[in-house]
Short mmCIF file of C-alpha atoms and ligand atoms in Angstrom, two decimals:
data_model
loop_
_atom_site.label_atom_id
_atom_site.label_comp_id
_atom_site.label_asym_id
_atom_site.label_seq_id
_atom_site.Cartn_x
_atom_site.Cartn_y
_atom_site.Cartn_z
CA MET A 30 12.10 29.26 -14.62
CA ARG A 31 12.02 25.81 -16.23
CA THR A 32 11.83 23.05 -13.30
CA PHE A 33 12.03 19.33 -13.92
CA ALA A 34 11.60 16.62 -11.88
CA LEU A 35 14.60 13.35 -11.87
CA ILE A 36 12.86 10.27 -10.21
CA VAL A 37 15.78 7.72 -9.33
CA ALA A 38 14.18 4.44 -10.27
CA ALA A 39 17.30 2.73 -11.10
CA GLY A 40 17.92 0.71 -7.99
CA ARG A 41 17.74 -2.93 -7.84
CA GLY A 42 16.44 -2.81 -4.04
CA HIS A 43 15.06 -6.37 -3.46
CA ARG A 44 15.48 -5.56 0.43
CA ALA A 45 11.55 -5.01 0.62
CA GLY A 46 11.51 -8.88 -0.55
CA GLY A 47 9.49 -10.03 -3.73
CA ALA A 48 10.79 -10.46 -7.33
CA LEU A 49 10.43 -6.88 -8.31
CA PRO A 50 12.68 -4.13 -7.61
CA LYS A 51 10.84 -2.00 -4.87
CA GLN A 52 9.78 0.87 -7.28
CA TYR A 53 7.49 -1.44 -9.07
CA ARG A 54 5.71 -3.01 -6.39
CA LYS A 55 2.44 -2.10 -6.06
CA ALA A 56 0.49 -0.10 -3.14
CA GLY A 57 -2.54 1.14 -2.99
CA GLY A 58 -3.22 -1.07 -6.59
CA GLN A 59 0.04 1.11 -8.19
CA PRO A 60 3.36 0.74 -8.41
CA LEU A 61 5.55 3.04 -5.69
CA LEU A 62 6.62 4.85 -8.87
CA TRP A 63 3.56 5.48 -10.21
CA HIS A 64 2.46 7.32 -7.12
CA SER A 65 5.83 8.99 -6.94
CA ALA A 66 5.51 10.82 -10.86
CA SER A 67 1.87 11.17 -10.68
CA VAL A 68 1.93 13.75 -7.96
CA LEU A 69 4.98 15.37 -9.29
CA SER A 70 3.81 15.87 -12.82
CA ALA A 71 0.52 16.76 -11.89
CA HIS A 72 2.03 19.72 -9.96
CA PRO A 73 1.24 23.28 -11.81
CA HIS A 74 5.05 24.29 -11.52
CA ILE A 75 6.93 21.33 -12.87
CA ASP A 76 7.38 21.52 -16.66
CA GLY A 77 8.23 17.73 -17.00
CA VAL A 78 9.34 14.42 -15.30
CA ARG A 79 11.69 11.87 -16.12
CA VAL A 80 12.21 8.92 -14.44
CA VAL A 81 15.90 7.27 -14.56
CA ILE A 82 15.68 3.39 -14.62
CA HIS A 83 17.53 0.36 -14.79
CA PRO A 84 18.18 -0.54 -18.65
CA ASP A 85 16.64 -4.22 -17.73
CA ASP A 86 13.69 -2.71 -16.40
CA ARG A 87 11.85 -1.10 -19.43
CA PRO A 88 9.04 -3.35 -19.63
CA LEU A 89 8.06 -2.74 -16.10
CA TYR A 90 8.41 1.14 -16.34
CA ASP A 91 6.27 1.50 -19.38
CA ALA A 92 3.59 -0.79 -17.47
CA ALA A 93 4.03 1.17 -14.47
CA VAL A 94 3.69 4.61 -15.72
CA THR A 95 0.90 4.18 -18.33
CA GLY A 96 -1.39 6.77 -18.34
CA LEU A 97 0.91 9.38 -16.84
CA ASP A 98 2.56 12.51 -19.30
CA LEU A 99 6.21 12.36 -18.35
CA LEU A 100 9.35 12.64 -20.54
CA SER A 101 11.11 9.71 -21.79
CA PRO A 102 13.03 7.66 -19.60
CA VAL A 103 16.45 7.48 -19.42
CA ALA A 104 19.34 4.85 -18.25
CA GLY A 105 20.99 4.75 -14.84
CA GLY A 106 24.22 3.78 -13.84
CA ALA A 107 25.98 1.35 -11.26
CA THR A 108 25.50 3.46 -8.13
CA ARG A 109 22.74 6.18 -7.51
CA GLN A 110 25.23 8.98 -7.67
CA GLU A 111 26.11 7.75 -11.33
CA SER A 112 22.15 7.63 -12.11
CA VAL A 113 21.39 11.15 -11.02
CA LEU A 114 24.22 12.21 -13.16
CA ASN A 115 22.87 10.23 -16.61
CA GLY A 116 19.48 11.96 -15.54
CA LEU A 117 20.69 15.18 -15.21
CA GLU A 118 22.90 15.13 -18.25
CA SER A 119 19.85 14.03 -20.27
CA LEU A 120 18.02 16.99 -19.29
CA SER A 121 20.30 19.71 -20.61
CA ASP A 122 18.45 19.59 -23.53
CA LEU A 123 15.55 20.94 -22.11
CA SER A 124 17.19 24.18 -20.49
CA PRO A 125 16.49 23.63 -17.22
CA THR A 126 16.84 26.09 -14.64
CA GLN A 127 15.99 24.23 -11.65
CA VAL A 128 15.27 20.55 -10.89
CA LEU A 129 13.80 18.42 -8.10
CA ILE A 130 15.68 14.95 -7.44
CA HIS A 131 13.40 12.41 -5.98
CA ASP A 132 13.37 8.90 -5.02
CA ALA A 133 10.77 6.28 -6.57
CA ALA A 134 10.23 4.56 -3.41
CA ARG A 135 9.01 7.91 -1.56
CA PRO A 136 5.27 7.65 -2.87
CA PHE A 137 3.72 10.28 -0.29
CA LEU A 138 5.02 13.03 -1.70
CA SER A 139 2.74 15.75 -1.50
CA ALA A 140 2.11 18.88 -3.42
CA ARG A 141 2.40 21.08 -0.26
CA THR A 142 5.96 20.09 0.23
CA ILE A 143 6.51 20.58 -3.61
CA ASP A 144 4.87 24.06 -3.18
CA ALA A 145 7.40 24.64 -0.06
CA ILE A 146 10.58 23.50 -2.03
CA MET A 147 9.53 25.67 -4.90
CA ALA A 148 8.94 28.41 -2.73
CA SER A 149 12.59 28.32 -0.91
CA LEU A 150 14.34 27.27 -3.71
CA ALA A 151 13.61 30.92 -5.26
CA ASP A 152 16.03 32.23 -2.64
CA GLN A 153 18.70 29.58 -2.56
CA GLN A 154 20.68 26.94 -4.94
CA GLY A 155 19.46 24.08 -2.91
CA VAL A 156 16.51 22.77 -0.66
CA LEU A 157 16.75 19.81 1.05
CA VAL A 158 13.24 18.17 2.80
CA ALA A 159 14.22 16.82 6.10
CA ILE A 160 12.38 16.06 9.58
CA PRO A 161 14.12 16.97 12.88
CA VAL A 162 15.77 13.85 14.69
CA VAL A 163 13.71 13.58 18.23
CA ASP A 164 15.00 10.45 19.19
CA THR A 165 18.01 10.31 21.41
CA LEU A 166 21.17 8.79 19.44
CA LYS A 167 23.46 6.48 20.89
CA ARG A 168 26.67 5.33 18.96
CA ALA A 169 27.21 1.70 19.84
CA ASP A 170 29.95 -0.84 19.40
CA GLY A 171 29.92 -4.23 19.82
CA GLY A 172 26.63 -4.18 20.95
CA LEU A 173 27.21 -1.69 23.65
CA VAL A 174 26.48 1.28 23.95
CA ARG A 175 29.18 4.11 23.89
CA SER A 176 28.08 7.60 23.74
CA THR A 177 25.18 9.92 23.48
CA VAL A 178 24.98 11.93 20.30
CA ASP A 179 23.80 15.44 20.58
CA ARG A 180 20.58 15.43 18.40
CA GLU A 181 20.31 19.38 18.38
CA ASN A 182 20.63 20.66 14.76
CA LEU A 183 20.23 16.83 13.35
CA TRP A 184 18.05 16.22 10.63
CA ARG A 185 16.77 13.60 8.56
CA ALA A 186 17.05 13.68 4.85
CA GLN A 187 14.20 12.76 2.66
CA THR A 188 13.72 13.98 -0.94
CA PRO A 189 12.92 15.65 -3.03
CA GLN A 190 16.13 17.71 -2.94
CA ALA A 191 15.75 20.78 -5.35
CA PHE A 192 18.82 22.42 -6.98
CA ALA A 193 19.41 25.38 -9.35
CA TYR A 194 20.06 23.12 -12.36
CA GLN A 195 23.86 24.14 -13.75
CA PRO A 196 25.51 24.34 -10.64
CA ILE A 197 24.30 20.77 -9.48
CA LEU A 198 25.07 19.39 -12.39
CA ASP A 199 28.74 20.71 -12.58
CA ALA A 200 28.65 19.54 -8.93
CA HIS A 201 27.51 16.00 -9.80
CA ARG A 202 30.37 15.69 -12.61
CA ALA A 203 33.12 17.27 -10.17
CA ALA A 204 31.85 14.71 -7.51
CA THR A 205 32.23 11.51 -10.08
CA GLY A 206 33.35 8.07 -8.49
CA GLN A 207 32.77 9.25 -5.35
CA ASN A 208 29.61 7.21 -4.27
CA LEU A 209 27.65 9.67 -2.20
CA THR A 210 24.26 8.63 -0.92
CA ASP A 211 22.30 11.82 -1.55
CA ASP A 212 22.65 14.76 -4.06
CA VAL A 213 22.93 17.08 -1.37
CA ALA A 214 26.12 15.41 -0.32
CA VAL A 215 26.94 16.21 -3.47
CA ALA A 216 25.96 19.73 -3.21
CA GLU A 217 27.88 20.13 0.01
CA ALA A 218 31.37 19.20 -1.93
CA ALA A 219 30.84 21.86 -3.92
CA GLY A 220 30.04 24.50 -1.74
CA ILE A 221 26.11 25.03 -2.60
CA GLU A 222 24.55 26.31 0.23
CA VAL A 223 21.42 24.66 0.60
CA GLY A 224 18.50 25.36 2.50
CA ILE A 225 15.99 22.99 4.53
CA VAL A 226 12.20 22.74 4.16
CA GLU A 227 10.59 20.83 6.73
CA GLY A 228 9.14 17.26 5.64
CA GLY A 229 6.68 15.33 7.05
CA GLU A 230 6.68 11.55 8.27
CA ARG A 231 3.92 10.35 5.86
CA ASN A 232 7.36 11.24 3.28
CA PHE A 233 8.59 8.11 4.15
CA LYS A 234 10.99 5.69 2.31
CA VAL A 235 9.42 2.45 1.16
CA THR A 236 12.68 0.14 2.13
CA THR A 237 11.16 -3.46 4.03
CA GLU A 238 8.20 -5.34 3.39
CA GLU A 239 6.67 -3.87 6.55
CA ASP A 240 7.03 -0.32 4.93
CA LEU A 241 5.22 -1.71 1.59
CA ALA A 242 2.32 -2.94 3.75
CA ARG A 243 2.34 0.63 5.64
CA ALA A 244 1.90 2.19 2.28
CA ASP A 245 -0.71 -0.30 0.88
CA ARG A 246 -2.74 0.41 4.39
CA ILE A 247 -2.37 4.59 3.40
CA LEU A 248 -3.37 4.00 0.35
CA ALA A 249 -6.19 1.39 0.65
CA PRO A 250 -9.37 3.20 0.26
CA PRO A 251 -12.09 2.78 3.42
CA LEU A 252 -14.24 -0.51 3.23
CA SER A 253 -17.62 -0.92 3.57
CA PRO A 254 -19.83 -3.64 4.14
CA ARG A 255 -22.73 -4.30 1.33
CA VAL A 256 -24.88 -7.40 1.81
CA GLY A 257 -26.48 -9.30 -0.75
CA SER A 258 -29.47 -12.14 -1.00
CA GLY A 259 -29.49 -14.62 -3.53
CA TYR A 260 -32.15 -17.03 -3.93
CA ASP A 261 -32.35 -20.14 -6.48
CA VAL A 262 -35.04 -23.23 -6.71
CA HIS A 263 -34.56 -26.56 -8.50
CA ALA A 264 -36.60 -28.95 -9.17
CA PHE A 265 -36.38 -32.87 -8.77
CA GLY A 266 -35.69 -35.51 -11.55
CA ASP A 267 -34.58 -38.53 -12.47
CA GLY A 268 -31.14 -39.58 -10.99
CA ASP A 269 -29.05 -41.04 -8.46
CA HIS A 270 -27.10 -38.17 -6.88
CA LEU A 271 -27.27 -33.86 -7.36
CA TRP A 272 -24.63 -31.55 -6.47
CA LEU A 273 -24.98 -28.88 -3.18
CA CYS A 274 -22.26 -26.44 -2.52
CA GLY A 275 -19.61 -28.14 -4.88
CA VAL A 276 -19.91 -31.60 -3.43
CA ARG A 277 -21.78 -34.42 -5.03
CA VAL A 278 -24.58 -35.88 -2.51
CA ASP A 279 -25.82 -39.74 -3.43
CA HIS A 280 -29.79 -39.35 -3.60
CA ASP A 281 -32.48 -41.70 -4.78
CA GLN A 282 -33.27 -38.26 -7.20
CA GLY A 283 -31.21 -35.81 -9.55
CA LEU A 284 -32.21 -31.72 -9.48
CA VAL A 285 -33.13 -30.31 -13.28
CA GLY A 286 -31.08 -27.55 -14.59
CA HIS A 287 -29.19 -26.79 -17.22
CA SER A 288 -25.86 -26.46 -15.59
CA ASP A 289 -25.08 -29.21 -12.71
CA ALA A 290 -28.06 -27.45 -10.64
CA ASP A 291 -26.27 -26.77 -7.80
CA VAL A 292 -29.20 -24.66 -6.02
CA GLY A 293 -26.48 -23.73 -3.23
CA LEU A 294 -23.67 -22.29 -5.18
CA HIS A 295 -26.31 -20.30 -7.21
CA ALA A 296 -28.03 -18.97 -4.42
CA LEU A 297 -24.57 -18.39 -3.06
CA THR A 298 -23.32 -16.91 -6.38
CA ASP A 299 -26.29 -14.57 -6.67
CA ALA A 300 -26.00 -13.24 -3.35
CA VAL A 301 -22.75 -12.00 -3.93
CA LEU A 302 -23.64 -10.33 -7.45
CA GLY A 303 -26.52 -8.90 -5.34
CA ALA A 304 -24.17 -6.99 -2.95
CA ILE A 305 -22.46 -5.67 -5.95
CA GLY A 306 -25.30 -5.03 -7.94
CA ALA A 307 -23.74 -6.88 -10.72
CA GLN A 308 -26.78 -8.35 -12.26
CA ASP A 309 -28.15 -11.95 -11.17
CA ILE A 310 -26.47 -15.23 -12.55
CA GLY A 311 -28.80 -15.66 -15.61
CA TYR A 312 -27.09 -12.56 -16.93
CA HIS A 313 -23.58 -13.99 -16.53
CA PHE A 314 -24.31 -17.72 -17.38
CA SER A 315 -27.37 -17.56 -19.57
CA ASP A 316 -29.38 -21.20 -19.55
CA LYS A 317 -29.54 -20.48 -22.99
CA ASP A 318 -25.86 -20.52 -23.70
CA PRO A 319 -24.62 -24.64 -24.86
CA ALA A 320 -21.34 -23.04 -23.07
CA TRP A 321 -22.55 -24.10 -19.43
CA LYS A 322 -24.86 -27.03 -20.16
CA GLY A 323 -23.88 -29.29 -17.56
CA ALA A 324 -21.29 -27.08 -16.11
CA SER A 325 -19.95 -27.22 -12.65
CA SER A 326 -21.23 -24.33 -10.98
CA ASP A 327 -17.87 -23.30 -8.82
CA ARG A 328 -16.93 -21.20 -11.65
CA PHE A 329 -20.02 -19.50 -11.48
CA LEU A 330 -18.91 -18.39 -7.91
CA GLN A 331 -15.62 -18.00 -8.49
CA HIS A 332 -16.75 -15.20 -11.40
CA ALA A 333 -18.88 -13.46 -8.90
CA PHE A 334 -15.63 -13.35 -6.39
CA GLY A 335 -13.20 -11.95 -9.26
CA LEU A 336 -16.12 -9.23 -9.77
CA VAL A 337 -15.61 -8.42 -6.46
CA ALA A 338 -12.04 -8.29 -6.47
CA ASP A 339 -11.60 -6.08 -9.99
CA ARG A 340 -14.00 -3.52 -7.83
CA GLY A 341 -11.10 -3.40 -5.25
CA GLY A 342 -13.60 -5.28 -2.67
CA ARG A 343 -13.76 -8.92 -1.12
CA VAL A 344 -16.14 -10.93 0.28
CA GLN A 345 -16.14 -11.00 3.93
CA HIS A 346 -18.95 -13.85 4.70
CA LEU A 347 -21.08 -16.17 3.30
CA ASP A 348 -24.56 -17.57 4.74
CA LEU A 349 -26.41 -20.17 3.44
CA THR A 350 -29.65 -21.97 4.17
CA LEU A 351 -30.44 -25.03 2.03
CA ILE A 352 -34.25 -25.99 2.09
CA CYS A 353 -35.44 -29.65 1.72
CA GLU A 354 -37.23 -32.42 3.23
CA ALA A 355 -34.14 -34.99 1.95
CA PRO A 356 -31.43 -35.79 1.26
CA LYS A 357 -30.45 -35.24 5.09
CA LEU A 358 -27.54 -32.73 4.90
CA ARG A 359 -26.33 -32.83 8.34
CA PRO A 360 -23.64 -35.84 7.40
CA HIS A 361 -22.28 -33.12 4.53
CA HIS A 362 -21.95 -30.20 6.35
CA GLU A 363 -18.14 -29.99 6.97
CA ILE A 364 -17.40 -31.62 3.13
CA MET A 365 -19.27 -28.50 1.87
CA VAL A 366 -18.05 -25.70 4.03
CA ALA A 367 -14.70 -27.17 2.87
CA ARG A 368 -15.88 -27.21 -0.81
CA VAL A 369 -16.93 -23.89 -0.63
CA ALA A 370 -13.80 -22.61 0.89
CA GLU A 371 -11.85 -24.37 -1.75
CA ILE A 372 -13.77 -22.82 -4.61
CA THR A 373 -13.69 -19.07 -2.65
CA GLY A 374 -10.43 -19.07 -0.72
CA LEU A 375 -12.42 -18.10 2.06
CA ARG A 376 -11.51 -19.45 5.53
CA ILE A 377 -14.23 -22.06 6.63
CA ASP A 378 -14.90 -19.38 9.41
CA GLN A 379 -16.42 -16.77 6.97
CA ILE A 380 -18.52 -19.32 5.56
CA SER A 381 -21.95 -20.85 7.04
CA ILE A 382 -24.10 -23.51 5.74
CA LYS A 383 -27.42 -24.49 7.34
CA ALA A 384 -30.07 -26.65 6.36
CA THR A 385 -33.65 -26.95 7.47
CA THR A 386 -37.32 -28.65 6.46
CA THR A 387 -40.40 -26.56 5.68
CA GLU A 388 -42.50 -29.17 7.80
CA GLN A 389 -43.38 -31.01 4.92
CA LEU A 390 -45.37 -27.61 3.77
CA GLY A 391 -45.34 -26.26 0.32
CA PHE A 392 -43.22 -27.53 -2.73
CA THR A 393 -39.95 -28.51 -0.76
CA GLY A 394 -42.26 -30.07 1.95
CA ARG A 395 -43.75 -32.14 -0.75
CA ARG A 396 -40.41 -33.18 -2.04
CA GLU A 397 -40.50 -31.43 -5.37
CA GLY A 398 -37.33 -29.68 -5.45
CA ILE A 399 -34.75 -27.95 -3.31
CA ALA A 400 -34.69 -24.03 -2.45
CA GLY A 401 -31.75 -22.34 -1.32
CA GLN A 402 -31.36 -18.93 0.08
CA ALA A 403 -28.15 -17.09 0.61
CA VAL A 404 -26.37 -13.93 1.82
CA ALA A 405 -23.48 -12.45 0.87
CA THR A 406 -21.28 -10.04 3.16
CA VAL A 407 -18.74 -8.05 0.88
CA MET A 408 -16.29 -5.12 1.98
CA MET A 409 -16.04 -2.61 -1.07
CA PRO A 410 -14.29 0.70 -1.24
CA ASP A 411 -16.02 3.97 -0.99
CA ALA A 412 -13.91 5.42 -3.43
CA PRO A 413 -12.03 3.45 -6.40
CA PRO A 414 -8.24 3.17 -5.74
CA GLY A 415 -6.24 6.06 -6.81
CA PRO A 416 -3.74 8.88 -5.44
CA ARG A 417 -5.11 11.36 -2.42
CA ALA A 418 -4.12 14.80 -1.82
MG1 MG B 514 -30.25 -22.19 -10.66
#
C-alpha cells in the first residue's frame, strides 16, 4: 500500500475575519495548516503529504510549514472540487494506492482517527469520518418551523475522507464542473461504497472567529504563575529633576546613574526578568555600554516584557514600592501608574505603585538616594507550545 494525504488549503475563507485565509491563521502559536499537516506527516502509515494551495499563497505556505517534511505543494482551482482534482492528478507520479483528503481548517485530527480510517479502508473503497446527529433537526422557511426532520441515520461529515486512489481519481474526473461540496459526494455520484468511521467533536472545522478562539484555547499550553522580585538603588546627585516610573518629577536633586537612573523601572525590570529566570538588567543592558548612557529606562522594561512574550507567557501583575523621604510621590501616583501601563500594555488594575519612607533611618532616611523594590507575577507555559496527541 502507498498512502498519501492531500490537504485542501486553496480556499480564500475570510469568514473567520482577518486579512489572512483562515488556514494560515494561528492557533496555539502555529497556523491551522501546520497543525493539520504535522499530524498527517507524522503518521507512520502515510507515505507523503501534499497541500493544495492558492497560487497567491506560496509565501504564506512556505512560512506555515517550516520544519515539516511535505511533498511540494500544487496549485488549486476555482472550487474545492477542482482543487482536489488537481491534487489527485498531481499524485499519480507517486503511484498511490490510497489517499486521505483533509481540510486544512480541521487542526485537531488525531492519530487515532487516522488509524481507524486506515483499518476501515482495508475493507472498502471509501471511508468517511463523521459524527451522528444528536440535535433534533427542523426544516424552516420564512422564519417559521415547517417540519421536523427525522435525525435517524443522519451523520455530519468531517474530514479526512479516504479512498482507494484510482476510483476516486476517476470519480473526480467524471464529476468535473458539478461543484460538489465534499469528496464523498463525488464518490457517491460514481457509485463508490463509502463506510463510516465515527469522528469526534474535537475534529471540528475552524470557520468563524469564535472557532479560531476555541482552537487557540485548546492548543494553548496551561499557564502557571511565577513570581520574581527586583531591587534597585540610585544615589541623589546634582540636578533639578529625576525620573521615576517613566515620569519626570521635579526635585532639587537628581538621581545618578548610567541610564536615566529610573529606580522604579529598574526594579520592575529585574522583577520581570527574575520571574522567567532571565538574569538581571545589567546582563541585558551593561552599564559599561555607551549605547545605554542616559537611556530612558522604558526600553529596559519593554525588553523584559518581550522576553516573557517570546516564551509564550504574559505578565499578570506588577507591584512596586519606592522608598525615600523625598520627593513626595503621592501627587505623581496616578500618572506613574498610567505611564507604566503605557510602557507595558498592562491595564492599570494590573499595576500597583506604592511609596514609603524608612522613618529617617538608613541611607534612604538620610536622603542619600532612592530604593525601589518590585514583585512581578508572570503566567508562563508549563510546556512549550506544540501539537498534542
Ligand atoms: Mg538601576
